[in-house]
Amino acid sequence: MSVAALTLSSCAGKETAADGAGKEPAIGSVEKMSSTEGLEFPVAAYEVTSDQQYQVKKAQNLLIEQCMKRFGFDYALPAPTPPSRNDSKSRVFGLASAKDAAQFGYASPSQATDPAPAKRQSPAALSRTGQTVLNGVDPVAEAAAKAKGKAAAPTDEPMSQAEAAKAPGSGIIVNGKEVPVGGCGRESALKLYSPKPGSVDILFVFNLGGEAESRALEDSRVRKATTKWSQCMADSGFTTSSPDSVQSDLGLKEGALSSPEAITIAKADVACKTQANYIGIRYAVQSAYEKRLVEEHAETLALFQQQTQDRLRLAAQLNG
């Protein structure tokens, strides 16, 4: 089992959509836009920032290390990757900056200016017993079970720390103590992300944004704008169906995103977005879907915010 934060589903994250959810929301008059910088989305008010994620990940590492120490293992995890300071929405709807298109093509400007990321340190090697404590399953037994298409670990693991405290244990004894179900990795995730039953899935807000985006892409107004953009690109000599697939449609390889060909295509892409007001229409439509979803799930979002604050307080206590 991974020691990363687990996706802990909960009934609190599942609500029935309102009756009008299938109708296209009104968007009023659409502002002409040629940039995505500074755009604010309704769901963003509920998102966890990269710095907050970093603080919680540091706390989770500490919880894992504390748990491992209970069983006699001095296990030190590498520090998590520091949060990115690039919170720009400059490419939330694909390439939008004419300046970037002319200078970098489809390559990220930050890749051209930022130093290469430092090589990540690997966790300390663990013995077979140590891996059992960390993951809640003997690695040799797990490999043998997988070879037979079976599961070596319990498939009905507790979904909250409160449930784990009352549920039957793993039955695995190490140094006279019972390993928690799912090991130290899962215990740390439950303590932070699901201390009590009814905790909202940590990906709930992210999934709302994804749902709004999917609905917006199927919306007749976005589809019409996409068709206009595609026709404009065709008039420039490029056959591509959507700004989201332009690189694959036109065969631009990862290592050639700033090539003369890529820059030519990128400049046409941005010009066609402006001509079709693709950014203005897509922003208006996606924001409308997000607003609808925020209203539909207001109760769960309020609970999510409260649980996020509780989690951050615990992380602050742990991190010191």
PDB file of C-alpha atoms in Angstrom:
ATOM      1  CA  MET A   1       0.000   0.000   0.000  1.00  0.00           C
ATOM      2  CA  SER A   2       1.251   3.472  -0.835  1.00  0.00           C
ATOM      3  CA  VAL A   3       2.124   5.753   2.050  1.00  0.00           C
ATOM      4  CA  ALA A   4       0.656   8.680   0.110  1.00  0.00           C
ATOM      5  CA  ALA A   5      -2.643  10.186   1.181  1.00  0.00           C
ATOM      6  CA  LEU A   6      -5.450   7.785   0.463  1.00  0.00           C
ATOM      7  CA  THR A   7      -8.656   8.633  -1.334  1.00  0.00           C
ATOM      8  CA  LEU A   8     -11.190   8.040   1.388  1.00  0.00           C
ATOM      9  CA  SER A   9     -14.672   7.998  -0.058  1.00  0.00           C
ATOM     10  CA  SER A  10     -17.579   8.938   2.132  1.00  0.00           C
ATOM     11  CA  CYS A  11     -21.319   9.313   1.865  1.00  0.00           C
ATOM     12  CA  ALA A  12     -20.759  12.977   2.709  1.00  0.00           C
ATOM     13  CA  GLY A  13     -19.285  13.430  -0.749  1.00  0.00           C
ATOM     14  CA  LYS A  14     -22.255  12.021  -2.624  1.00  0.00           C
ATOM     15  CA  GLU A  15     -25.340  14.113  -3.200  1.00  0.00           C
ATOM     16  CA  THR A  16     -28.161  13.929  -5.691  1.00  0.00           C
ATOM     17  CA  ALA A  17     -27.980  16.577  -8.406  1.00  0.00           C
ATOM     18  CA  ALA A  18     -30.772  19.120  -8.611  1.00  0.00           C
ATOM     19  CA  ASP A  19     -33.533  18.689 -11.174  1.00  0.00           C
ATOM     20  CA  GLY A  20     -32.115  21.434 -13.394  1.00  0.00           C
ATOM     21  CA  ALA A  21     -28.635  19.918 -13.570  1.00  0.00           C
ATOM     22  CA  GLY A  22     -29.198  18.627 -17.099  1.00  0.00           C
ATOM     23  CA  LYS A  23     -30.016  22.062 -18.524  1.00  0.00           C
ATOM     24  CA  GLU A  24     -27.395  24.433 -19.835  1.00  0.00           C
ATOM     25  CA  PRO A  25     -26.973  27.284 -17.339  1.00  0.00           C
ATOM     26  CA  ALA A  26     -27.517  30.880 -18.367  1.00  0.00           C
ATOM     27  CA  ILE A  27     -24.321  32.870 -18.804  1.00  0.00           C
ATOM     28  CA  GLY A  28     -25.590  36.312 -19.814  1.00  0.00           C
ATOM     29  CA  SER A  29     -23.389  38.491 -21.990  1.00  0.00           C
ATOM     30  CA  VAL A  30     -19.927  37.059 -22.521  1.00  0.00           C
ATOM     31  CA  GLU A  31     -16.881  39.257 -22.087  1.00  0.00           C
ATOM     32  CA  LYS A  32     -14.263  39.150 -24.829  1.00  0.00           C
ATOM     33  CA  MET A  33     -11.063  37.662 -23.420  1.00  0.00           C
ATOM     34  CA  SER A  34      -7.621  37.038 -24.840  1.00  0.00           C
ATOM     35  CA  SER A  35      -5.947  36.006 -21.579  1.00  0.00           C
ATOM     36  CA  THR A  36      -6.650  33.651 -18.691  1.00  0.00           C
ATOM     37  CA  GLU A  37      -4.444  35.457 -16.168  1.00  0.00           C
ATOM     38  CA  GLY A  38      -6.309  36.454 -13.028  1.00  0.00           C
ATOM     39  CA  LEU A  39      -9.424  34.394 -13.723  1.00  0.00           C
ATOM     40  CA  GLU A  40     -11.339  33.383 -10.602  1.00  0.00           C
ATOM     41  CA  PHE A  41     -13.447  30.221 -10.532  1.00  0.00           C
ATOM     42  CA  PRO A  42     -16.245  29.474  -8.037  1.00  0.00           C
ATOM     43  CA  VAL A  43     -14.739  26.149  -6.947  1.00  0.00           C
ATOM     44  CA  ALA A  44     -11.357  27.760  -6.249  1.00  0.00           C
ATOM     45  CA  ALA A  45     -12.674  29.232  -2.988  1.00  0.00           C
ATOM     46  CA  TYR A  46     -12.772  25.705  -1.564  1.00  0.00           C
ATOM     47  CA  GLU A  47      -9.486  24.365  -2.940  1.00  0.00           C
ATOM     48  CA  VAL A  48      -6.592  23.477  -0.680  1.00  0.00           C
ATOM     49  CA  THR A  49      -3.509  25.503  -1.593  1.00  0.00           C
ATOM     50  CA  SER A  50      -0.211  23.914  -2.550  1.00  0.00           C
ATOM     51  CA  ASP A  51       1.354  25.265   0.667  1.00  0.00           C
ATOM     52  CA  GLN A  52      -1.420  23.706   2.769  1.00  0.00           C
ATOM     53  CA  GLN A  53      -0.950  20.392   0.966  1.00  0.00           C
ATOM     54  CA  TYR A  54       2.758  20.608   1.730  1.00  0.00           C
ATOM     55  CA  GLN A  55       2.131  21.177   5.443  1.00  0.00           C
ATOM     56  CA  VAL A  56      -0.268  18.228   5.635  1.00  0.00           C
ATOM     57  CA  LYS A  57       2.163  15.959   3.770  1.00  0.00           C
ATOM     58  CA  LYS A  58       4.933  16.900   6.229  1.00  0.00           C
ATOM     59  CA  ALA A  59       2.587  16.000   9.080  1.00  0.00           C
ATOM     60  CA  GLN A  60       1.686  12.692   7.463  1.00  0.00           C
ATOM     61  CA  ASN A  61       5.354  11.787   7.177  1.00  0.00           C
ATOM     62  CA  LEU A  62       5.772  12.506  10.887  1.00  0.00           C
ATOM     63  CA  LEU A  63       2.773  10.317  11.742  1.00  0.00           C
ATOM     64  CA  ILE A  64       4.245   7.470   9.701  1.00  0.00           C
ATOM     65  CA  GLU A  65       7.612   7.845  11.417  1.00  0.00           C
ATOM     66  CA  GLN A  66       5.955   7.918  14.871  1.00  0.00           C
ATOM     67  CA  CYS A  67       3.934   4.816  14.050  1.00  0.00           C
ATOM     68  CA  MET A  68       6.999   2.955  12.773  1.00  0.00           C
ATOM     69  CA  LYS A  69       8.871   3.874  15.967  1.00  0.00           C
ATOM     70  CA  ARG A  70       6.154   2.153  18.026  1.00  0.00           C
ATOM     71  CA  PHE A  71       7.251  -1.090  16.397  1.00  0.00           C
ATOM     72  CA  GLY A  72      10.955  -0.448  16.851  1.00  0.00           C
ATOM     73  CA  PHE A  73      11.841   1.042  13.450  1.00  0.00           C
ATOM     74  CA  ASP A  74      13.715   4.309  13.005  1.00  0.00           C
ATOM     75  CA  TYR A  75      12.227   5.139   9.628  1.00  0.00           C
ATOM     76  CA  ALA A  76      12.886   8.573   8.159  1.00  0.00           C
ATOM     77  CA  LEU A  77      10.982   9.707   5.089  1.00  0.00           C
ATOM     78  CA  PRO A  78      12.473  12.273   2.690  1.00  0.00           C
ATOM     79  CA  ALA A  79      11.049  15.767   3.009  1.00  0.00           C
ATOM     80  CA  PRO A  80       8.095  16.313   0.666  1.00  0.00           C
ATOM     81  CA  THR A  81       8.576  18.413  -2.442  1.00  0.00           C
ATOM     82  CA  PRO A  82       8.233  22.115  -1.545  1.00  0.00           C
ATOM     83  CA  PRO A  83       5.103  23.793  -2.905  1.00  0.00           C
ATOM     84  CA  SER A  84       5.214  25.325  -6.343  1.00  0.00           C
ATOM     85  CA  ARG A  85       5.028  29.096  -6.406  1.00  0.00           C
ATOM     86  CA  ASN A  86       3.616  29.052  -9.917  1.00  0.00           C
ATOM     87  CA  ASP A  87      -0.129  29.276  -9.281  1.00  0.00           C
ATOM     88  CA  SER A  88      -0.732  30.902 -12.653  1.00  0.00           C
ATOM     89  CA  LYS A  89      -3.851  29.979 -14.594  1.00  0.00           C
ATOM     90  CA  SER A  90      -2.191  31.064 -17.825  1.00  0.00           C
ATOM     91  CA  ARG A  91      -2.937  27.719 -19.486  1.00  0.00           C
ATOM     92  CA  VAL A  92      -6.125  26.620 -17.802  1.00  0.00           C
ATOM     93  CA  PHE A  93      -7.778  26.583 -21.242  1.00  0.00           C
ATOM     94  CA  GLY A  94      -4.638  25.809 -23.197  1.00  0.00           C
ATOM     95  CA  LEU A  95      -2.130  28.270 -24.608  1.00  0.00           C
ATOM     96  CA  ALA A  96      -3.477  31.835 -24.357  1.00  0.00           C
ATOM     97  CA  SER A  97      -0.520  34.231 -24.306  1.00  0.00           C
ATOM     98  CA  ALA A  98       0.570  35.585 -27.689  1.00  0.00           C
ATOM     99  CA  LYS A  99       3.927  36.518 -26.144  1.00  0.00           C
ATOM    100  CA  ASP A 100       4.515  32.995 -24.808  1.00  0.00           C
ATOM    101  CA  ALA A 101       3.396  31.474 -28.104  1.00  0.00           C
ATOM    102  CA  ALA A 102       5.920  33.539 -30.049  1.00  0.00           C
ATOM    103  CA  GLN A 103       8.754  32.885 -27.612  1.00  0.00           C
ATOM    104  CA  PHE A 104       8.170  29.364 -26.291  1.00  0.00           C
ATOM    105  CA  GLY A 105       5.580  27.741 -28.574  1.00  0.00           C
ATOM    106  CA  TYR A 106       3.830  25.105 -26.493  1.00  0.00           C
ATOM    107  CA  ALA A 107       6.678  24.657 -24.016  1.00  0.00           C
ATOM    108  CA  SER A 108       6.181  25.923 -20.482  1.00  0.00           C
ATOM    109  CA  PRO A 109       7.990  29.243 -19.875  1.00  0.00           C
ATOM    110  CA  SER A 110       8.952  28.032 -16.387  1.00  0.00           C
ATOM    111  CA  GLN A 111      10.835  25.086 -17.874  1.00  0.00           C
ATOM    112  CA  ALA A 112      13.003  27.510 -19.795  1.00  0.00           C
ATOM    113  CA  THR A 113      13.777  29.702 -16.787  1.00  0.00           C
ATOM    114  CA  ASP A 114      13.602  27.498 -13.680  1.00  0.00           C
ATOM    115  CA  PRO A 115      16.527  25.313 -12.583  1.00  0.00           C
ATOM    116  CA  ALA A 116      16.123  21.570 -12.934  1.00  0.00           C
ATOM    117  CA  PRO A 117      14.368  20.072  -9.916  1.00  0.00           C
ATOM    118  CA  ALA A 118      16.609  18.456  -7.363  1.00  0.00           C
ATOM    119  CA  LYS A 119      16.792  14.696  -7.487  1.00  0.00           C
ATOM    120  CA  ARG A 120      14.410  13.276  -4.920  1.00  0.00           C
ATOM    121  CA  GLN A 121      15.898  11.275  -2.105  1.00  0.00           C
ATOM    122  CA  SER A 122      14.574   7.736  -1.736  1.00  0.00           C
ATOM    123  CA  PRO A 123      13.197   6.497   1.601  1.00  0.00           C
ATOM    124  CA  ALA A 124      15.461   4.348   3.709  1.00  0.00           C
ATOM    125  CA  ALA A 125      15.419   0.662   2.820  1.00  0.00           C
ATOM    126  CA  LEU A 126      13.166  -1.452   5.024  1.00  0.00           C
ATOM    127  CA  SER A 127      13.409  -5.096   6.000  1.00  0.00           C
ATOM    128  CA  ARG A 128      10.582  -7.476   5.189  1.00  0.00           C
ATOM    129  CA  THR A 129       9.170  -6.933   8.670  1.00  0.00           C
ATOM    130  CA  GLY A 130       9.496  -3.171   8.319  1.00  0.00           C
ATOM    131  CA  GLN A 131       7.580  -3.248   5.037  1.00  0.00           C
ATOM    132  CA  THR A 132       4.887  -5.291   6.752  1.00  0.00           C
ATOM    133  CA  VAL A 133       4.524  -2.650   9.451  1.00  0.00           C
ATOM    134  CA  LEU A 134       4.489   0.186   6.915  1.00  0.00           C
ATOM    135  CA  ASN A 135       1.963  -1.356   4.530  1.00  0.00           C
ATOM    136  CA  GLY A 136       0.019  -3.732   6.734  1.00  0.00           C
ATOM    137  CA  VAL A 137       0.813  -6.801   4.648  1.00  0.00           C
ATOM    138  CA  ASP A 138       3.802  -9.107   4.353  1.00  0.00           C
ATOM    139  CA  PRO A 139       5.454  -8.263   0.992  1.00  0.00           C
ATOM    140  CA  VAL A 140       6.277 -11.906   0.187  1.00  0.00           C
ATOM    141  CA  ALA A 141       2.719 -13.028   0.948  1.00  0.00           C
ATOM    142  CA  GLU A 142       1.390 -10.091  -1.052  1.00  0.00           C
ATOM    143  CA  ALA A 143       3.477 -11.023  -4.118  1.00  0.00           C
ATOM    144  CA  ALA A 144       2.339 -14.646  -3.879  1.00  0.00           C
ATOM    145  CA  ALA A 145      -1.309 -13.601  -3.569  1.00  0.00           C
ATOM    146  CA  LYS A 146      -1.060 -11.243  -6.547  1.00  0.00           C
ATOM    147  CA  ALA A 147       0.414 -14.037  -8.652  1.00  0.00           C
ATOM    148  CA  LYS A 148      -2.752 -16.019  -7.927  1.00  0.00           C
ATOM    149  CA  GLY A 149      -5.025 -13.032  -8.545  1.00  0.00           C
ATOM    150  CA  LYS A 150      -5.889 -12.739  -4.875  1.00  0.00           C
ATOM    151  CA  ALA A 151      -5.539 -10.065  -2.191  1.00  0.00           C
ATOM    152  CA  ALA A 152      -3.171 -10.637   0.713  1.00  0.00           C
ATOM    153  CA  ALA A 153      -4.464  -7.643   2.724  1.00  0.00           C
ATOM    154  CA  PRO A 154      -8.013  -7.076   3.999  1.00  0.00           C
ATOM    155  CA  THR A 155     -10.334  -5.593   1.377  1.00  0.00           C
ATOM    156  CA  ASP A 156     -12.776  -4.130   3.918  1.00  0.00           C
ATOM    157  CA  GLU A 157     -10.415  -1.744   5.671  1.00  0.00           C
ATOM    158  CA  PRO A 158     -11.899   0.805   8.115  1.00  0.00           C
ATOM    159  CA  MET A 159     -12.705   4.099   6.435  1.00  0.00           C
ATOM    160  CA  SER A 160     -12.011   6.289   9.475  1.00  0.00           C
ATOM    161  CA  GLN A 161      -9.625   6.271  12.411  1.00  0.00           C
ATOM    162  CA  ALA A 162     -12.587   6.008  14.786  1.00  0.00           C
ATOM    163  CA  GLU A 163     -13.719   2.847  12.977  1.00  0.00           C
ATOM    164  CA  ALA A 164     -10.184   1.473  12.974  1.00  0.00           C
ATOM    165  CA  ALA A 165      -9.998   1.875  16.763  1.00  0.00           C
ATOM    166  CA  LYS A 166     -13.070  -0.346  17.191  1.00  0.00           C
ATOM    167  CA  ALA A 167     -12.613  -2.787  14.304  1.00  0.00           C
ATOM    168  CA  PRO A 168     -10.720  -6.099  14.511  1.00  0.00           C
ATOM    169  CA  GLY A 169      -6.987  -5.635  14.052  1.00  0.00           C
ATOM    170  CA  SER A 170      -4.746  -6.954  11.331  1.00  0.00           C
ATOM    171  CA  GLY A 171      -3.696  -9.994  13.345  1.00  0.00           C
ATOM    172  CA  ILE A 172      -0.072  -9.208  12.489  1.00  0.00           C
ATOM    173  CA  ILE A 173       2.118  -8.971  15.606  1.00  0.00           C
ATOM    174  CA  VAL A 174       5.501  -7.264  15.443  1.00  0.00           C
ATOM    175  CA  ASN A 175       7.609  -6.747  18.566  1.00  0.00           C
ATOM    176  CA  GLY A 176       4.624  -7.635  20.719  1.00  0.00           C
ATOM    177  CA  LYS A 177       2.267  -5.094  19.151  1.00  0.00           C
ATOM    178  CA  GLU A 178      -0.492  -5.497  16.568  1.00  0.00           C
ATOM    179  CA  VAL A 179       0.119  -3.730  13.263  1.00  0.00           C
ATOM    180  CA  PRO A 180      -2.784  -1.419  12.347  1.00  0.00           C
ATOM    181  CA  VAL A 181      -4.964  -2.520   9.452  1.00  0.00           C
ATOM    182  CA  GLY A 182      -3.324  -1.069   6.361  1.00  0.00           C
ATOM    183  CA  GLY A 183      -0.107  -0.456   8.267  1.00  0.00           C
ATOM    184  CA  CYS A 184       1.397   2.829   9.357  1.00  0.00           C
ATOM    185  CA  GLY A 185       0.742   4.303   5.913  1.00  0.00           C
ATOM    186  CA  ARG A 186      -3.007   3.929   6.221  1.00  0.00           C
ATOM    187  CA  GLU A 187      -3.083   4.871   9.889  1.00  0.00           C
ATOM    188  CA  SER A 188      -1.412   8.192   9.098  1.00  0.00           C
ATOM    189  CA  ALA A 189      -3.896   8.902   6.300  1.00  0.00           C
ATOM    190  CA  LEU A 190      -6.898   8.084   8.472  1.00  0.00           C
ATOM    191  CA  LYS A 191      -5.690  10.314  11.300  1.00  0.00           C
ATOM    192  CA  LEU A 192      -5.325  13.270   8.950  1.00  0.00           C
ATOM    193  CA  TYR A 193      -7.968  12.771   6.277  1.00  0.00           C
ATOM    194  CA  SER A 194     -10.664  10.693   7.928  1.00  0.00           C
ATOM    195  CA  PRO A 195     -10.508  10.817  11.725  1.00  0.00           C
ATOM    196  CA  LYS A 196     -14.264  10.289  12.069  1.00  0.00           C
ATOM    197  CA  PRO A 197     -17.010   8.649   9.960  1.00  0.00           C
ATOM    198  CA  GLY A 198     -18.537  11.061   7.474  1.00  0.00           C
ATOM    199  CA  SER A 199     -15.266  12.721   6.490  1.00  0.00           C
ATOM    200  CA  VAL A 200     -15.505  14.242   3.037  1.00  0.00           C
ATOM    201  CA  ASP A 201     -13.367  12.690   0.322  1.00  0.00           C
ATOM    202  CA  ILE A 202     -10.154  14.712   0.053  1.00  0.00           C
ATOM    203  CA  LEU A 203     -10.640  14.847  -3.730  1.00  0.00           C
ATOM    204  CA  PHE A 204     -14.223  16.129  -3.493  1.00  0.00           C
ATOM    205  CA  VAL A 205     -13.476  19.716  -4.573  1.00  0.00           C
ATOM    206  CA  PHE A 206     -11.041  18.582  -7.266  1.00  0.00           C
ATOM    207  CA  ASN A 207     -13.704  16.248  -8.642  1.00  0.00           C
ATOM    208  CA  LEU A 208     -16.294  19.024  -8.662  1.00  0.00           C
ATOM    209  CA  GLY A 209     -13.981  21.118 -10.813  1.00  0.00           C
ATOM    210  CA  GLY A 210     -13.428  18.166 -13.136  1.00  0.00           C
ATOM    211  CA  GLU A 211     -17.166  17.587 -13.420  1.00  0.00           C
ATOM    212  CA  ALA A 212     -17.774  21.239 -14.276  1.00  0.00           C
ATOM    213  CA  GLU A 213     -15.056  21.109 -16.922  1.00  0.00           C
ATOM    214  CA  SER A 214     -16.518  17.953 -18.483  1.00  0.00           C
ATOM    215  CA  ARG A 215     -19.988  19.498 -18.609  1.00  0.00           C
ATOM    216  CA  ALA A 216     -18.615  22.727 -20.077  1.00  0.00           C
ATOM    217  CA  LEU A 217     -16.820  20.882 -22.868  1.00  0.00           C
ATOM    218  CA  GLU A 218     -20.121  19.248 -23.864  1.00  0.00           C
ATOM    219  CA  ASP A 219     -22.050  22.524 -23.659  1.00  0.00           C
ATOM    220  CA  SER A 220     -23.428  23.707 -27.013  1.00  0.00           C
ATOM    221  CA  ARG A 221     -21.881  27.169 -26.619  1.00  0.00           C
ATOM    222  CA  VAL A 222     -18.383  25.809 -25.975  1.00  0.00           C
ATOM    223  CA  ARG A 223     -18.783  23.307 -28.794  1.00  0.00           C
ATOM    224  CA  LYS A 224     -19.739  26.135 -31.148  1.00  0.00           C
ATOM    225  CA  ALA A 225     -16.718  28.187 -30.052  1.00  0.00           C
ATOM    226  CA  THR A 226     -14.498  25.118 -30.525  1.00  0.00           C
ATOM    227  CA  THR A 227     -15.835  24.650 -34.051  1.00  0.00           C
ATOM    228  CA  LYS A 228     -15.066  28.297 -34.850  1.00  0.00           C
ATOM    229  CA  TRP A 229     -11.566  27.888 -33.460  1.00  0.00           C
ATOM    230  CA  SER A 230     -11.040  24.684 -35.453  1.00  0.00           C
ATOM    231  CA  GLN A 231     -12.201  26.355 -38.682  1.00  0.00           C
ATOM    232  CA  CYS A 232      -9.865  29.279 -38.038  1.00  0.00           C
ATOM    233  CA  MET A 233      -6.986  26.836 -37.567  1.00  0.00           C
ATOM    234  CA  ALA A 234      -7.931  25.083 -40.790  1.00  0.00           C
ATOM    235  CA  ASP A 235      -7.849  28.423 -42.600  1.00  0.00           C
ATOM    236  CA  SER A 236      -4.275  28.751 -41.302  1.00  0.00           C
ATOM    237  CA  GLY A 237      -3.399  25.312 -42.654  1.00  0.00           C
ATOM    238  CA  PHE A 238      -3.733  23.221 -39.475  1.00  0.00           C
ATOM    239  CA  THR A 239      -6.275  20.427 -39.080  1.00  0.00           C
ATOM    240  CA  THR A 240      -7.153  19.982 -35.430  1.00  0.00           C
ATOM    241  CA  SER A 241     -10.438  19.461 -33.618  1.00  0.00           C
ATOM    242  CA  SER A 242      -9.888  21.099 -30.241  1.00  0.00           C
ATOM    243  CA  PRO A 243      -7.456  23.330 -28.339  1.00  0.00           C
ATOM    244  CA  ASP A 244      -7.146  20.478 -25.847  1.00  0.00           C
ATOM    245  CA  SER A 245      -5.790  18.106 -28.498  1.00  0.00           C
ATOM    246  CA  VAL A 246      -3.877  20.423 -30.816  1.00  0.00           C
ATOM    247  CA  GLN A 247      -0.439  19.039 -29.913  1.00  0.00           C
ATOM    248  CA  SER A 248      -1.402  15.410 -30.473  1.00  0.00           C
ATOM    249  CA  ASP A 249      -3.506  16.226 -33.543  1.00  0.00           C
ATOM    250  CA  LEU A 250      -0.553  17.966 -35.175  1.00  0.00           C
ATOM    251  CA  GLY A 251       2.116  15.515 -33.999  1.00  0.00           C
ATOM    252  CA  LEU A 252       4.121  17.892 -31.806  1.00  0.00           C
ATOM    253  CA  LYS A 253       6.573  15.835 -29.757  1.00  0.00           C
ATOM    254  CA  GLU A 254       7.545  16.628 -26.173  1.00  0.00           C
ATOM    255  CA  GLY A 255      11.077  17.633 -27.090  1.00  0.00           C
ATOM    256  CA  ALA A 256      10.029  19.912 -29.945  1.00  0.00           C
ATOM    257  CA  LEU A 257       7.415  22.146 -28.325  1.00  0.00           C
ATOM    258  CA  SER A 258       9.551  25.246 -28.994  1.00  0.00           C
ATOM    259  CA  SER A 259      10.528  24.307 -32.528  1.00  0.00           C
ATOM    260  CA  PRO A 260       9.850  26.795 -35.356  1.00  0.00           C
ATOM    261  CA  GLU A 261       6.924  24.609 -36.443  1.00  0.00           C
ATOM    262  CA  ALA A 262       5.468  24.550 -32.915  1.00  0.00           C
ATOM    263  CA  ILE A 263       5.818  28.325 -32.575  1.00  0.00           C
ATOM    264  CA  THR A 264       4.010  28.869 -35.892  1.00  0.00           C
ATOM    265  CA  ILE A 265       1.151  26.614 -34.788  1.00  0.00           C
ATOM    266  CA  ALA A 266       1.054  28.174 -31.316  1.00  0.00           C
ATOM    267  CA  LYS A 267       0.747  31.693 -32.723  1.00  0.00           C
ATOM    268  CA  ALA A 268      -2.147  30.581 -34.933  1.00  0.00           C
ATOM    269  CA  ASP A 269      -3.748  28.792 -31.967  1.00  0.00           C
ATOM    270  CA  VAL A 270      -3.765  31.932 -29.804  1.00  0.00           C
ATOM    271  CA  ALA A 271      -4.978  34.140 -32.663  1.00  0.00           C
ATOM    272  CA  CYS A 272      -7.852  31.736 -33.374  1.00  0.00           C
ATOM    273  CA  LYS A 273      -8.833  31.633 -29.702  1.00  0.00           C
ATOM    274  CA  THR A 274      -9.106  35.418 -29.771  1.00  0.00           C
ATOM    275  CA  GLN A 275     -11.073  35.378 -33.022  1.00  0.00           C
ATOM    276  CA  ALA A 276     -13.586  32.841 -31.676  1.00  0.00           C
ATOM    277  CA  ASN A 277     -13.584  34.384 -28.161  1.00  0.00           C
ATOM    278  CA  TYR A 278     -12.914  30.833 -27.037  1.00  0.00           C
ATOM    279  CA  ILE A 279     -11.504  31.887 -23.662  1.00  0.00           C
ATOM    280  CA  GLY A 280     -14.372  34.238 -22.851  1.00  0.00           C
ATOM    281  CA  ILE A 281     -17.024  31.675 -23.749  1.00  0.00           C
ATOM    282  CA  ARG A 282     -15.348  28.737 -22.034  1.00  0.00           C
ATOM    283  CA  TYR A 283     -14.718  30.732 -18.862  1.00  0.00           C
ATOM    284  CA  ALA A 284     -18.314  31.946 -18.696  1.00  0.00           C
ATOM    285  CA  VAL A 285     -19.728  28.482 -19.300  1.00  0.00           C
ATOM    286  CA  GLN A 286     -17.404  26.609 -16.945  1.00  0.00           C
ATOM    287  CA  SER A 287     -17.933  29.192 -14.206  1.00  0.00           C
ATOM    288  CA  ALA A 288     -21.699  28.758 -14.560  1.00  0.00           C
ATOM    289  CA  TYR A 289     -21.416  24.989 -14.138  1.00  0.00           C
ATOM    290  CA  GLU A 290     -19.099  25.408 -11.159  1.00  0.00           C
ATOM    291  CA  LYS A 291     -21.512  27.881  -9.550  1.00  0.00           C
ATOM    292  CA  ARG A 292     -24.348  25.387  -9.992  1.00  0.00           C
ATOM    293  CA  LEU A 293     -22.322  22.584  -8.442  1.00  0.00           C
ATOM    294  CA  VAL A 294     -21.249  24.791  -5.528  1.00  0.00           C
ATOM    295  CA  GLU A 295     -24.897  25.578  -4.824  1.00  0.00           C
ATOM    296  CA  GLU A 296     -25.935  21.921  -5.119  1.00  0.00           C
ATOM    297  CA  HIS A 297     -23.205  20.748  -2.746  1.00  0.00           C
ATOM    298  CA  ALA A 298     -23.123  23.707  -0.358  1.00  0.00           C
ATOM    299  CA  GLU A 299     -23.559  21.549   2.738  1.00  0.00           C
ATOM    300  CA  THR A 300     -20.750  19.156   1.824  1.00  0.00           C
ATOM    301  CA  LEU A 301     -18.452  22.023   0.834  1.00  0.00           C
ATOM    302  CA  ALA A 302     -19.006  23.720   4.189  1.00  0.00           C
ATOM    303  CA  LEU A 303     -18.147  20.436   5.912  1.00  0.00           C
ATOM    304  CA  PHE A 304     -15.086  20.064   3.679  1.00  0.00           C
ATOM    305  CA  GLN A 305     -13.876  23.539   4.670  1.00  0.00           C
ATOM    306  CA  GLN A 306     -14.319  22.796   8.364  1.00  0.00           C
ATOM    307  CA  GLN A 307     -12.486  19.490   8.076  1.00  0.00           C
ATOM    308  CA  THR A 308      -9.700  21.175   6.137  1.00  0.00           C
ATOM    309  CA  GLN A 309      -9.209  23.675   8.966  1.00  0.00           C
ATOM    310  CA  ASP A 310      -9.184  20.848  11.518  1.00  0.00           C
ATOM    311  CA  ARG A 311      -6.596  19.016   9.433  1.00  0.00           C
ATOM    312  CA  LEU A 312      -4.402  22.096   9.136  1.00  0.00           C
ATOM    313  CA  ARG A 313      -4.539  22.673  12.900  1.00  0.00           C
ATOM    314  CA  LEU A 314      -3.433  19.091  13.507  1.00  0.00           C
ATOM    315  CA  ALA A 315      -0.674  19.455  10.912  1.00  0.00           C
ATOM    316  CA  ALA A 316       0.549  22.648  12.596  1.00  0.00           C
ATOM    317  CA  GLN A 317       0.697  20.876  15.969  1.00  0.00           C
ATOM    318  CA  LEU A 318       2.659  17.983  14.492  1.00  0.00           C
ATOM    319  CA  ASN A 319       5.033  20.122  12.461  1.00  0.00           C
ATOM    320  CA  GLY A 320       5.784  22.387  15.421  1.00  0.00           C
TER     321      GLY A 320
END
